[in-house]
Structure formats: structure tokens, C-alpha cells
mmCIF file with all atom_site columns, C-alpha atoms in Angstrom:
data_model
loop_
_atom_site.group_PDB
_atom_site.id
_atom_site.type_symbol
_atom_site.label_atom_id
_atom_site.label_alt_id
_atom_site.label_comp_id
_atom_site.label_asym_id
_atom_site.label_entity_id
_atom_site.label_seq_id
_atom_site.pdbx_PDB_ins_code
_atom_site.Cartn_x
_atom_site.Cartn_y
_atom_site.Cartn_z
_atom_site.occupancy
_atom_site.B_iso_or_equiv
_atom_site.pdbx_formal_charge
_atom_site.auth_seq_id
_atom_site.auth_comp_id
_atom_site.auth_asym_id
_atom_site.auth_atom_id
_atom_site.pdbx_PDB_model_num
ATOM 1   C CA . MET A 1 1   ? 74.774 86.927  153.698 1.00 48.00 ? 1   MET A CA 1
ATOM 2   C CA . PHE A 1 2   ? 71.914 89.031  152.389 1.00 41.00 ? 2   PHE A CA 1
ATOM 3   C CA . SER A 1 3   ? 74.032 92.189  152.598 1.00 50.00 ? 3   SER A CA 1
ATOM 4   C CA . ALA A 1 4   ? 76.894 90.568  150.681 1.00 49.00 ? 4   ALA A CA 1
ATOM 5   C CA . THR A 1 5   ? 74.486 89.307  148.037 1.00 47.00 ? 5   THR A CA 1
ATOM 6   C CA . LEU A 1 6   ? 72.905 92.752  147.739 1.00 41.00 ? 6   LEU A CA 1
ATOM 7   C CA . GLN A 1 7   ? 76.324 94.380  147.416 1.00 47.00 ? 7   GLN A CA 1
ATOM 8   C CA . SER A 1 8   ? 77.267 91.895  144.700 1.00 47.00 ? 8   SER A CA 1
ATOM 9   C CA . LEU A 1 9   ? 73.996 92.566  142.902 1.00 38.00 ? 9   LEU A CA 1
ATOM 10  C CA . LEU A 1 10  ? 74.482 96.337  143.094 1.00 39.00 ? 10  LEU A CA 1
ATOM 11  C CA . LEU A 1 11  ? 78.049 95.961  141.843 1.00 39.00 ? 11  LEU A CA 1
ATOM 12  C CA . ALA A 1 12  ? 76.859 93.800  138.958 1.00 42.00 ? 12  ALA A CA 1
ATOM 13  C CA . LEU A 1 13  ? 74.187 96.358  138.107 1.00 37.00 ? 13  LEU A CA 1
ATOM 14  C CA . ALA A 1 14  ? 76.739 99.168  138.225 1.00 40.00 ? 14  ALA A CA 1
ATOM 15  C CA . VAL A 1 15  ? 79.115 97.274  135.957 1.00 40.00 ? 15  VAL A CA 1
ATOM 16  C CA . SER A 1 16  ? 76.258 96.393  133.613 1.00 43.00 ? 16  SER A CA 1
ATOM 17  C CA . SER A 1 17  ? 75.107 100.012 133.572 1.00 42.00 ? 17  SER A CA 1
ATOM 18  C CA . GLY A 1 18  ? 78.645 101.177 132.857 1.00 45.00 ? 18  GLY A CA 1
ATOM 19  C CA . ILE A 1 19  ? 78.972 98.719  129.988 1.00 40.00 ? 19  ILE A CA 1
ATOM 20  C CA . ALA A 1 20  ? 75.595 99.750  128.579 1.00 44.00 ? 20  ALA A CA 1
ATOM 21  C CA . HIS A 1 21  ? 76.570 103.417 128.824 1.00 45.00 ? 21  HIS A CA 1
ATOM 22  C CA . ALA A 1 22  ? 79.883 102.750 127.093 1.00 43.00 ? 22  ALA A CA 1
ATOM 23  C CA . GLU A 1 23  ? 78.141 100.732 124.382 1.00 47.00 ? 23  GLU A CA 1
ATOM 24  C CA . ALA A 1 24  ? 75.567 103.482 123.852 1.00 45.00 ? 24  ALA A CA 1
ATOM 25  C CA . LYS A 1 25  ? 78.337 106.081 123.684 1.00 38.00 ? 25  LYS A CA 1
ATOM 26  C CA . GLU A 1 26  ? 80.230 103.979 121.157 1.00 40.00 ? 26  GLU A CA 1
ATOM 27  C CA . ALA A 1 27  ? 77.045 103.492 119.121 1.00 40.00 ? 27  ALA A CA 1
ATOM 28  C CA . ARG A 1 28  ? 76.507 107.252 119.030 1.00 38.00 ? 28  ARG A CA 1
ATOM 29  C CA . ARG A 1 29  ? 80.153 107.739 118.032 1.00 35.00 ? 29  ARG A CA 1
ATOM 30  C CA . SER A 1 30  ? 79.791 105.147 115.280 1.00 37.00 ? 30  SER A CA 1
ATOM 31  C CA . GLU A 1 31  ? 76.573 106.757 114.070 1.00 41.00 ? 31  GLU A CA 1
ATOM 32  C CA . LEU A 1 32  ? 78.236 110.173 113.989 1.00 37.00 ? 32  LEU A CA 1
ATOM 33  C CA . SER A 1 33  ? 81.230 108.710 112.183 1.00 37.00 ? 33  SER A CA 1
ATOM 34  C CA . ALA A 1 34  ? 78.944 107.096 109.626 1.00 41.00 ? 34  ALA A CA 1
ATOM 35  C CA . ARG A 1 35  ? 77.363 110.474 108.984 1.00 41.00 ? 35  ARG A CA 1
ATOM 36  C CA . GLN A 1 36  ? 80.737 112.023 108.128 1.00 43.00 ? 36  GLN A CA 1
ATOM 37  C CA . GLY A 1 37  ? 81.959 111.959 104.554 1.00 45.00 ? 37  GLY A CA 1
ATOM 38  C CA . SER A 1 38  ? 79.023 109.918 103.285 1.00 74.00 ? 38  SER A CA 1
ATOM 39  C CA . HIS A 1 39  ? 78.762 111.718 99.939  1.00 88.00 ? 39  HIS A CA 1
ATOM 40  C CA . PRO A 1 40  ? 81.773 111.782 97.592  1.00 91.00 ? 40  PRO A CA 1
ATOM 41  C CA . PHE A 1 41  ? 81.799 115.053 95.631  1.00 93.00 ? 41  PHE A CA 1
ATOM 42  C CA . THR A 1 42  ? 83.950 115.083 92.487  1.00 93.00 ? 42  THR A CA 1
ATOM 43  C CA . PHE A 1 43  ? 84.812 118.484 91.036  1.00 94.00 ? 43  PHE A CA 1
ATOM 44  C CA . VAL A 1 44  ? 85.725 118.459 87.341  1.00 93.00 ? 44  VAL A CA 1
ATOM 45  C CA . ASN A 1 45  ? 87.326 121.417 85.566  1.00 93.00 ? 45  ASN A CA 1
ATOM 46  C CA . ARG A 1 46  ? 86.266 121.642 81.920  1.00 91.00 ? 46  ARG A CA 1
ATOM 47  C CA . CYS A 1 47  ? 87.406 125.261 81.621  1.00 89.00 ? 47  CYS A CA 1
ATOM 48  C CA . GLY A 1 48  ? 90.425 126.624 79.789  1.00 89.00 ? 48  GLY A CA 1
ATOM 49  C CA . GLY A 1 49  ? 92.077 127.819 83.010  1.00 92.00 ? 49  GLY A CA 1
ATOM 50  C CA . PRO A 1 50  ? 92.369 126.646 86.637  1.00 93.00 ? 50  PRO A CA 1
ATOM 51  C CA . ILE A 1 51  ? 89.412 126.895 89.014  1.00 94.00 ? 51  ILE A CA 1
ATOM 52  C CA . THR A 1 52  ? 89.300 126.843 92.809  1.00 95.00 ? 52  THR A CA 1
ATOM 53  C CA . PRO A 1 53  ? 86.045 125.420 94.214  1.00 95.00 ? 53  PRO A CA 1
ATOM 54  C CA . VAL A 1 54  ? 84.770 126.705 97.552  1.00 96.00 ? 54  VAL A CA 1
ATOM 55  C CA . ILE A 1 55  ? 82.577 124.596 99.851  1.00 96.00 ? 55  ILE A CA 1
ATOM 56  C CA . ALA A 1 56  ? 80.375 126.850 102.026 1.00 97.00 ? 56  ALA A CA 1
ATOM 57  C CA . ASP A 1 57  ? 77.859 125.975 104.746 1.00 96.00 ? 57  ASP A CA 1
ATOM 58  C CA . THR A 1 58  ? 74.450 127.664 104.654 1.00 95.00 ? 58  THR A CA 1
ATOM 59  C CA . LYS A 1 59  ? 72.682 126.090 107.640 1.00 94.00 ? 59  LYS A CA 1
ATOM 60  C CA . CYS A 1 60  ? 71.100 128.513 110.104 1.00 93.00 ? 60  CYS A CA 1
ATOM 61  C CA . GLY A 1 61  ? 71.509 131.274 107.502 1.00 90.00 ? 61  GLY A CA 1
ATOM 62  C CA . TYR A 1 62  ? 70.545 131.122 103.835 1.00 90.00 ? 62  TYR A CA 1
ATOM 63  C CA . SER A 1 63  ? 68.959 127.764 104.637 1.00 90.00 ? 63  SER A CA 1
ATOM 64  C CA . PRO A 1 64  ? 66.276 127.533 107.338 1.00 88.00 ? 64  PRO A CA 1
ATOM 65  C CA . ARG A 1 65  ? 67.608 124.094 108.319 1.00 90.00 ? 65  ARG A CA 1
ATOM 66  C CA . CYS A 1 66  ? 69.685 124.400 111.471 1.00 91.00 ? 66  CYS A CA 1
ATOM 67  C CA . GLY A 1 67  ? 69.865 121.814 114.253 1.00 88.00 ? 67  GLY A CA 1
ATOM 68  C CA . ASP A 1 68  ? 69.454 118.829 111.938 1.00 90.00 ? 68  ASP A CA 1
ATOM 69  C CA . ALA A 1 69  ? 72.044 120.040 109.397 1.00 92.00 ? 69  ALA A CA 1
ATOM 70  C CA . ALA A 1 70  ? 75.770 119.282 109.458 1.00 92.00 ? 70  ALA A CA 1
ATOM 71  C CA . SER A 1 71  ? 78.681 121.607 108.769 1.00 93.00 ? 71  SER A CA 1
ATOM 72  C CA . TYR A 1 72  ? 81.404 120.651 106.311 1.00 93.00 ? 72  TYR A CA 1
ATOM 73  C CA . SER A 1 73  ? 84.431 119.617 108.371 1.00 88.00 ? 73  SER A CA 1
ATOM 74  C CA . GLY A 1 74  ? 86.947 118.727 105.661 1.00 92.00 ? 74  GLY A CA 1
ATOM 75  C CA . PRO A 1 75  ? 89.600 120.786 103.863 1.00 94.00 ? 75  PRO A CA 1
ATOM 76  C CA . GLN A 1 76  ? 88.769 123.356 101.225 1.00 95.00 ? 76  GLN A CA 1
ATOM 77  C CA . PRO A 1 77  ? 89.658 122.271 97.676  1.00 94.00 ? 77  PRO A CA 1
ATOM 78  C CA . GLY A 1 78  ? 92.730 123.782 96.103  1.00 93.00 ? 78  GLY A CA 1
ATOM 79  C CA . ALA A 1 79  ? 93.109 124.931 92.507  1.00 95.00 ? 79  ALA A CA 1
ATOM 80  C CA . ILE A 1 80  ? 92.104 122.349 89.891  1.00 95.00 ? 80  ILE A CA 1
ATOM 81  C CA . ALA A 1 81  ? 93.920 122.446 86.551  1.00 95.00 ? 81  ALA A CA 1
ATOM 82  C CA . PRO A 1 82  ? 92.049 122.338 83.218  1.00 93.00 ? 82  PRO A CA 1
ATOM 83  C CA . GLY A 1 83  ? 90.860 118.804 82.499  1.00 92.00 ? 83  GLY A CA 1
ATOM 84  C CA . ALA A 1 84  ? 91.635 117.635 86.048  1.00 94.00 ? 84  ALA A CA 1
ATOM 85  C CA . SER A 1 85  ? 89.314 116.608 88.885  1.00 93.00 ? 85  SER A CA 1
ATOM 86  C CA . ALA A 1 86  ? 89.364 116.266 92.670  1.00 94.00 ? 86  ALA A CA 1
ATOM 87  C CA . THR A 1 87  ? 87.098 114.356 95.072  1.00 93.00 ? 87  THR A CA 1
ATOM 88  C CA . TYR A 1 88  ? 86.097 115.367 98.602  1.00 93.00 ? 88  TYR A CA 1
ATOM 89  C CA . ASN A 1 89  ? 83.795 113.629 101.083 1.00 92.00 ? 89  ASN A CA 1
ATOM 90  C CA . ILE A 1 90  ? 80.956 115.748 102.417 1.00 92.00 ? 90  ILE A CA 1
ATOM 91  C CA . ASN A 1 91  ? 78.900 115.061 105.526 1.00 89.00 ? 91  ASN A CA 1
ATOM 92  C CA . THR A 1 92  ? 75.614 113.227 105.212 1.00 86.00 ? 92  THR A CA 1
ATOM 93  C CA . ALA A 1 93  ? 73.320 115.974 106.510 1.00 91.00 ? 93  ALA A CA 1
ATOM 94  C CA . TRP A 1 94  ? 75.235 118.855 104.930 1.00 94.00 ? 94  TRP A CA 1
ATOM 95  C CA . VAL A 1 95  ? 73.393 121.917 103.650 1.00 94.00 ? 95  VAL A CA 1
ATOM 96  C CA . GLY A 1 96  ? 75.477 124.302 101.601 1.00 95.00 ? 96  GLY A CA 1
ATOM 97  C CA . ARG A 1 97  ? 76.852 125.705 98.367  1.00 96.00 ? 97  ARG A CA 1
ATOM 98  C CA . VAL A 1 98  ? 79.851 125.103 96.178  1.00 96.00 ? 98  VAL A CA 1
ATOM 99  C CA . PHE A 1 99  ? 81.080 127.671 93.687  1.00 96.00 ? 99  PHE A CA 1
ATOM 100 C CA . ALA A 1 100 ? 84.160 128.547 91.664  1.00 95.00 ? 100 ALA A CA 1
ATOM 101 C CA . SER A 1 101 ? 86.078 131.318 93.394  1.00 95.00 ? 101 SER A CA 1
ATOM 102 C CA . HIS A 1 102 ? 86.120 134.751 91.716  1.00 94.00 ? 102 HIS A CA 1
ATOM 103 C CA . PRO A 1 103 ? 87.127 138.169 93.119  1.00 94.00 ? 103 PRO A CA 1
ATOM 104 C CA . GLN A 1 104 ? 83.484 139.282 93.184  1.00 94.00 ? 104 GLN A CA 1
ATOM 105 C CA . CYS A 1 105 ? 82.221 136.211 95.072  1.00 94.00 ? 105 CYS A CA 1
ATOM 106 C CA . GLY A 1 106 ? 81.088 136.689 98.661  1.00 94.00 ? 106 GLY A CA 1
ATOM 107 C CA . PRO A 1 107 ? 82.048 134.179 101.392 1.00 94.00 ? 107 PRO A CA 1
ATOM 108 C CA . LYS A 1 108 ? 78.886 132.167 100.669 1.00 95.00 ? 108 LYS A CA 1
ATOM 109 C CA . GLY A 1 109 ? 79.142 132.609 96.896  1.00 94.00 ? 109 GLY A CA 1
ATOM 110 C CA . GLU A 1 110 ? 77.071 135.772 96.689  1.00 94.00 ? 110 GLU A CA 1
ATOM 111 C CA . SER A 1 111 ? 77.196 137.340 93.187  1.00 94.00 ? 111 SER A CA 1
ATOM 112 C CA . CYS A 1 112 ? 78.348 134.045 91.625  1.00 95.00 ? 112 CYS A CA 1
ATOM 113 C CA . THR A 1 113 ? 76.978 130.875 90.027  1.00 96.00 ? 113 THR A CA 1
ATOM 114 C CA . LEU A 1 114 ? 76.113 128.327 92.713  1.00 96.00 ? 114 LEU A CA 1
ATOM 115 C CA . GLY A 1 115 ? 75.571 124.622 93.003  1.00 96.00 ? 115 GLY A CA 1
ATOM 116 C CA . GLU A 1 116 ? 73.187 124.215 95.934  1.00 95.00 ? 116 GLU A CA 1
ATOM 117 C CA . PHE A 1 117 ? 72.629 121.118 98.078  1.00 94.00 ? 117 PHE A CA 1
ATOM 118 C CA . ASN A 1 118 ? 70.189 120.127 100.804 1.00 93.00 ? 118 ASN A CA 1
ATOM 119 C CA . LEU A 1 119 ? 71.344 116.651 101.834 1.00 91.00 ? 119 LEU A CA 1
ATOM 120 C CA . ASP A 1 120 ? 69.492 114.056 103.903 1.00 86.00 ? 120 ASP A CA 1
ATOM 121 C CA . THR A 1 121 ? 66.411 116.094 104.603 1.00 86.00 ? 121 THR A CA 1
ATOM 122 C CA . GLY A 1 122 ? 64.650 113.188 106.273 1.00 79.00 ? 122 GLY A CA 1
ATOM 123 C CA . SER A 1 123 ? 62.261 112.746 103.367 1.00 82.00 ? 123 SER A CA 1
ATOM 124 C CA . GLN A 1 124 ? 62.083 109.221 101.958 1.00 76.00 ? 124 GLN A CA 1
ATOM 125 C CA . PHE A 1 125 ? 61.791 110.512 98.402  1.00 76.00 ? 125 PHE A CA 1
ATOM 126 C CA . THR A 1 126 ? 63.800 113.749 98.325  1.00 80.00 ? 126 THR A CA 1
ATOM 127 C CA . ALA A 1 127 ? 66.524 113.090 100.861 1.00 87.00 ? 127 ALA A CA 1
ATOM 128 C CA . GLN A 1 128 ? 69.167 114.690 98.642  1.00 88.00 ? 128 GLN A CA 1
ATOM 129 C CA . ALA A 1 129 ? 68.013 117.798 96.759  1.00 91.00 ? 129 ALA A CA 1
ATOM 130 C CA . TYR A 1 130 ? 70.225 119.923 94.525  1.00 93.00 ? 130 TYR A CA 1
ATOM 131 C CA . ASP A 1 131 ? 70.116 122.656 91.888  1.00 94.00 ? 131 ASP A CA 1
ATOM 132 C CA . ILE A 1 132 ? 72.113 125.273 89.979  1.00 95.00 ? 132 ILE A CA 1
ATOM 133 C CA . SER A 1 133 ? 71.375 128.879 90.882  1.00 95.00 ? 133 SER A CA 1
ATOM 134 C CA . ASN A 1 134 ? 72.337 132.086 89.075  1.00 95.00 ? 134 ASN A CA 1
ATOM 135 C CA . ILE A 1 135 ? 69.947 134.152 91.191  1.00 93.00 ? 135 ILE A CA 1
ATOM 136 C CA . GLN A 1 136 ? 72.750 136.108 92.825  1.00 93.00 ? 136 GLN A CA 1
ATOM 137 C CA . GLY A 1 137 ? 74.876 136.316 89.669  1.00 94.00 ? 137 GLY A CA 1
ATOM 138 C CA . PHE A 1 138 ? 76.222 134.291 86.731  1.00 95.00 ? 138 PHE A CA 1
ATOM 139 C CA . THR A 1 139 ? 79.966 133.586 86.541  1.00 94.00 ? 139 THR A CA 1
ATOM 140 C CA . ASP A 1 140 ? 80.410 130.030 85.237  1.00 92.00 ? 140 ASP A CA 1
ATOM 141 C CA . GLY A 1 141 ? 78.772 127.340 83.193  1.00 94.00 ? 141 GLY A CA 1
ATOM 142 C CA . MET A 1 142 ? 78.016 124.442 85.523  1.00 94.00 ? 142 MET A CA 1
ATOM 143 C CA . ALA A 1 143 ? 76.658 120.893 85.466  1.00 94.00 ? 143 ALA A CA 1
ATOM 144 C CA . ILE A 1 144 ? 75.722 118.589 88.354  1.00 94.00 ? 144 ILE A CA 1
ATOM 145 C CA . SER A 1 145 ? 75.195 114.850 88.057  1.00 91.00 ? 145 SER A CA 1
ATOM 146 C CA . ALA A 1 146 ? 74.272 112.360 90.773  1.00 88.00 ? 146 ALA A CA 1
ATOM 147 C CA . ALA A 1 147 ? 74.756 108.607 90.573  1.00 84.00 ? 147 ALA A CA 1
ATOM 148 C CA . GLY A 1 148 ? 71.480 107.005 89.511  1.00 84.00 ? 148 GLY A CA 1
ATOM 149 C CA . CYS A 1 149 ? 69.565 110.296 89.545  1.00 88.00 ? 149 CYS A CA 1
ATOM 150 C CA . ALA A 1 150 ? 68.708 113.157 87.187  1.00 89.00 ? 150 ALA A CA 1
ATOM 151 C CA . GLY A 1 151 ? 71.254 115.888 86.551  1.00 91.00 ? 151 GLY A CA 1
ATOM 152 C CA . VAL A 1 152 ? 71.185 119.571 85.631  1.00 93.00 ? 152 VAL A CA 1
ATOM 153 C CA . SER A 1 153 ? 73.354 121.508 83.186  1.00 94.00 ? 153 SER A CA 1
ATOM 154 C CA . CYS A 1 154 ? 73.626 125.251 82.644  1.00 95.00 ? 154 CYS A CA 1
ATOM 155 C CA . PRO A 1 155 ? 76.426 126.173 80.197  1.00 93.00 ? 155 PRO A CA 1
ATOM 156 C CA . ASN A 1 156 ? 75.380 129.830 79.893  1.00 92.00 ? 156 ASN A CA 1
ATOM 157 C CA . VAL A 1 157 ? 73.217 132.470 81.511  1.00 93.00 ? 157 VAL A CA 1
ATOM 158 C CA . ASN A 1 158 ? 70.296 131.684 79.175  1.00 92.00 ? 158 ASN A CA 1
ATOM 159 C CA . CYS A 1 159 ? 70.076 127.955 79.919  1.00 92.00 ? 159 CYS A CA 1
ATOM 160 C CA . GLY A 1 160 ? 66.398 128.073 80.896  1.00 90.00 ? 160 GLY A CA 1
ATOM 161 C CA . CYS A 1 161 ? 64.280 127.450 83.964  1.00 90.00 ? 161 CYS A CA 1
ATOM 162 C CA . THR A 1 162 ? 64.355 123.658 83.760  1.00 92.00 ? 162 THR A CA 1
ATOM 163 C CA . GLN A 1 163 ? 68.127 123.676 84.347  1.00 94.00 ? 163 GLN A CA 1
ATOM 164 C CA . ALA A 1 164 ? 68.908 126.635 86.627  1.00 95.00 ? 164 ALA A CA 1
ATOM 165 C CA . TYR A 1 165 ? 67.460 129.619 88.453  1.00 93.00 ? 165 TYR A CA 1
ATOM 166 C CA . ALA A 1 166 ? 67.980 132.779 86.370  1.00 93.00 ? 166 ALA A CA 1
ATOM 167 C CA . PRO A 1 167 ? 69.751 135.945 87.622  1.00 92.00 ? 167 PRO A CA 1
ATOM 168 C CA . GLY A 1 168 ? 67.536 137.978 89.923  1.00 89.00 ? 168 GLY A CA 1
ATOM 169 C CA . ASP A 1 169 ? 64.583 135.560 89.634  1.00 82.00 ? 169 ASP A CA 1
ATOM 170 C CA . LEU A 1 170 ? 62.955 135.064 93.023  1.00 76.00 ? 170 LEU A CA 1
ATOM 171 C CA . SER A 1 171 ? 59.843 133.469 91.532  1.00 76.00 ? 171 SER A CA 1
ATOM 172 C CA . GLY A 1 172 ? 61.357 129.995 91.975  1.00 72.00 ? 172 GLY A CA 1
ATOM 173 C CA . CYS A 1 173 ? 60.916 129.288 88.262  1.00 81.00 ? 173 CYS A CA 1
ATOM 174 C CA . GLY A 1 174 ? 57.271 128.635 88.975  1.00 76.00 ? 174 GLY A CA 1
ATOM 175 C CA . ALA A 1 175 ? 57.382 125.185 90.561  1.00 80.00 ? 175 ALA A CA 1
ATOM 176 C CA . ASP A 1 176 ? 61.104 124.991 91.425  1.00 85.00 ? 176 ASP A CA 1
ATOM 177 C CA . LEU A 1 177 ? 61.747 123.323 88.056  1.00 88.00 ? 177 LEU A CA 1
ATOM 178 C CA . PRO A 1 178 ? 65.571 123.379 88.375  1.00 90.00 ? 178 PRO A CA 1
ATOM 179 C CA . VAL A 1 179 ? 65.575 121.247 91.535  1.00 92.00 ? 179 VAL A CA 1
ATOM 180 C CA . ARG A 1 180 ? 66.536 117.575 91.260  1.00 91.00 ? 180 ARG A CA 1
ATOM 181 C CA . ALA A 1 181 ? 66.395 114.982 94.008  1.00 88.00 ? 181 ALA A CA 1
ATOM 182 C CA . CYS A 1 182 ? 67.652 111.533 94.987  1.00 86.00 ? 182 CYS A CA 1
ATOM 183 C CA . GLY A 1 183 ? 66.427 109.107 97.609  1.00 81.00 ? 183 GLY A CA 1
ATOM 184 C CA . PRO A 1 184 ? 68.198 108.454 100.925 1.00 80.00 ? 184 PRO A CA 1
ATOM 185 C CA . GLY A 1 185 ? 71.662 106.962 101.328 1.00 77.00 ? 185 GLY A CA 1
ATOM 186 C CA . SER A 1 186 ? 75.129 107.782 100.087 1.00 81.00 ? 186 SER A CA 1
ATOM 187 C CA . VAL A 1 187 ? 75.062 109.479 96.676  1.00 84.00 ? 187 VAL A CA 1
ATOM 188 C CA . ALA A 1 188 ? 78.118 110.226 94.536  1.00 82.00 ? 188 ALA A CA 1
ATOM 189 C CA . PHE A 1 189 ? 77.861 113.730 93.086  1.00 84.00 ? 189 PHE A CA 1
ATOM 190 C CA . THR A 1 190 ? 79.903 115.123 90.196  1.00 79.00 ? 190 THR A CA 1
ATOM 191 C CA . GLY A 1 191 ? 80.026 118.835 89.479  1.00 76.00 ? 191 GLY A CA 1
ATOM 192 C CA . SER A 1 192 ? 81.776 120.337 86.478  1.00 74.00 ? 192 SER A CA 1
ATOM 193 C CA . SER A 1 193 ? 82.583 123.927 85.580  1.00 74.00 ? 193 SER A CA 1
ATOM 194 C CA . ASN A 1 194 ? 82.659 124.881 81.932  1.00 64.00 ? 194 ASN A CA 1
ATOM 195 C CA . SER A 1 195 ? 82.715 128.005 79.759  1.00 40.00 ? 195 SER A CA 1
ATOM 196 C CA . LEU A 1 196 ? 84.357 129.932 82.582  1.00 36.00 ? 196 LEU A CA 1
ATOM 197 C CA . ARG A 1 197 ? 83.664 133.675 82.414  1.00 35.00 ? 197 ARG A CA 1
ATOM 198 C CA . GLN A 1 198 ? 85.925 136.298 83.966  1.00 30.00 ? 198 GLN A CA 1
ATOM 199 C CA . SER A 1 199 ? 83.175 138.935 83.789  1.00 31.00 ? 199 SER A CA 1
ATOM 200 C CA . ALA A 1 200 ? 80.003 138.235 85.701  1.00 33.00 ? 200 ALA A CA 1
ATOM 201 C CA . SER A 1 201 ? 76.402 138.905 84.790  1.00 36.00 ? 201 SER A CA 1
ATOM 202 C CA . ARG A 1 202 ? 74.881 140.139 88.029  1.00 36.00 ? 202 ARG A CA 1
ATOM 203 C CA . PRO A 1 203 ? 71.452 141.456 88.991  1.00 36.00 ? 203 PRO A CA 1
ATOM 204 C CA . SER A 1 204 ? 71.176 144.635 91.014  1.00 33.00 ? 204 SER A CA 1
ATOM 205 C CA . PRO A 1 205 ? 71.626 144.387 94.824  1.00 32.00 ? 205 PRO A CA 1
ATOM 206 C CA . GLU A 1 206 ? 67.897 145.010 95.261  1.00 32.00 ? 206 GLU A CA 1
ATOM 207 C CA . ALA A 1 207 ? 67.040 142.129 92.931  1.00 32.00 ? 207 ALA A CA 1
ATOM 208 C CA . ILE A 1 208 ? 68.931 139.543 94.973  1.00 32.00 ? 208 ILE A CA 1
ATOM 209 C CA . LYS A 1 209 ? 67.510 140.354 98.382  1.00 33.00 ? 209 LYS A CA 1
ATOM 210 C CA . PRO A 1 210 ? 65.423 137.522 99.919  1.00 34.00 ? 210 PRO A CA 1
ATOM 211 C CA . PRO A 1 211 ? 61.665 138.075 100.030 1.00 32.00 ? 211 PRO A CA 1
ATOM 212 C CA . PRO A 1 212 ? 60.383 139.719 103.248 1.00 33.00 ? 212 PRO A CA 1
ATOM 213 C CA . GLY A 1 213 ? 60.361 137.230 106.114 1.00 32.00 ? 213 GLY A CA 1
ATOM 214 C CA . SER A 1 214 ? 62.379 134.675 104.152 1.00 29.00 ? 214 SER A CA 1
ATOM 215 C CA . THR A 1 215 ? 65.562 133.007 105.441 1.00 30.00 ? 215 THR A CA 1
ATOM 216 C CA . ASP A 1 216 ? 66.436 131.591 102.045 1.00 33.00 ? 216 ASP A CA 1
ATOM 217 C CA . TRP A 1 217 ? 66.412 132.623 98.407  1.00 29.00 ? 217 TRP A CA 1
ATOM 218 C CA . ARG A 1 218 ? 63.800 130.005 97.669  1.00 31.00 ? 218 ARG A CA 1
ATOM 219 C CA . PRO A 1 219 ? 61.724 127.433 99.558  1.00 27.00 ? 219 PRO A CA 1
ATOM 220 C CA . SER A 1 220 ? 64.669 125.105 100.214 1.00 28.00 ? 220 SER A CA 1
ATOM 221 C CA . LEU A 1 221 ? 68.280 124.484 99.210  1.00 30.00 ? 221 LEU A CA 1
ATOM 222 C CA . GLU A 1 222 ? 71.963 125.560 98.849  1.00 30.00 ? 222 GLU A CA 1
ATOM 223 C CA . ALA A 1 223 ? 76.099 123.948 96.804  1.00 31.00 ? 223 ALA A CA 1
ATOM 224 C CA . PRO A 1 224 ? 79.057 122.391 93.621  1.00 32.00 ? 224 PRO A CA 1
ATOM 225 C CA . PRO A 1 225 ? 80.447 123.279 90.210  1.00 33.00 ? 225 PRO A CA 1
#
């Protein structure tokens, strides 16, 4: 009697444990799913010709963020015609760059104008941080807007430190003046390219090297046009 009761109890515990494990696994799957595609990025082409945006990860490389950062898992954008736009969902904890493709651009946008993003940093106040950077080269006018938050706009290479990092400037514009930030949660970003240039204004290779001991061009960030 006791043995049968014990066996029933052990069986019930095993079933309960299995259910709990399955529920926990499903919860983790749901959490991971919720983290995918949380930020809609809309790319707008205000140039006179087509542009092809590139979405590039920078975690564990240009960005010091690694284990807590997500890679972009969606398709790369195709060519966008003048006056047209396209929207892509980007992972919640993504850290990366977006740039308009040019022959001189490196795989991570080296030598080109960059929109840089550091999403869901864990900070209550600056969970989504973003900027425009011409540090490694200027190729396009660019603007970034975020729903309910401040934007940045740099139509030319001389747009000023409050809107973008200048070519070859590793000073961080003093107090990282070009950086904007939003609070936590899903944020809709819109990036537009304008005044497209076929010839780039680029600093020398020496000027765009990171500072000694640095894993990034500046204290934080990296991403869209």
C-alpha cells in the first residue's frame, strides 16, 4: 500500500516536473521570440538614385557589448528606389550599423557614413541609443528619427557636432553630443538618406584607427540611413 502510494507520488512529481520544465522551456522560447523583430526600422530614400541599405552587426567587435547583444537574423534590404521606403524588423538587443552601400564601403561600413545603434542596453533611461557617424568617412546625407524621441540630421559633411561625428574625429565631439537616446521598449526608427554623394570624403587610414586599447570608435554605439 505504502509502496504503491509512493510510486504514485513519484510519478506525479515526475509528471509535474516534466510539465514545469516544458512550461519553462516554452516561456524561454516566448521570451526569445518577443525579443526578435521588436524594433521596426523604416529606410527612406530621398536621393536622386537608388540606394541599397546594409544592416551590419558590430557586437563582439566594434562594440564591446557581446553576450547580451543580439545579431540581426532577418534578410538584407534590397535596392530602394528614389522616393520609396522599406521596413525591416530588427532584434530587441541588436547592436550594429546601417549604411548605404558604396564600392568603397567595408563589410561593416568602414569608409562610409553610418547610422549607429546600441539597442536595449539595460539602462532605464538610455535603453536605445543611436547616432550618425562620419568618423570613418562621409558618403551620404543621413537623418534618423525615433518615435517619441529626439532625432539627428546630417545633410552634409559640415553638419556640426550636435548632429554627427565628423570625419576622423575620435574626440567624441566632447561629450558625445551627436548621441540620442530613447527609453526601454519597442521603438519605431526611421532613417533617410539624402544628398547622395558618389565621391566620398574620407580621413586617412591612420585617422580612423581606434584609440589604443579601445574596442570601439567611441565609448558606446554602432547603425541606419
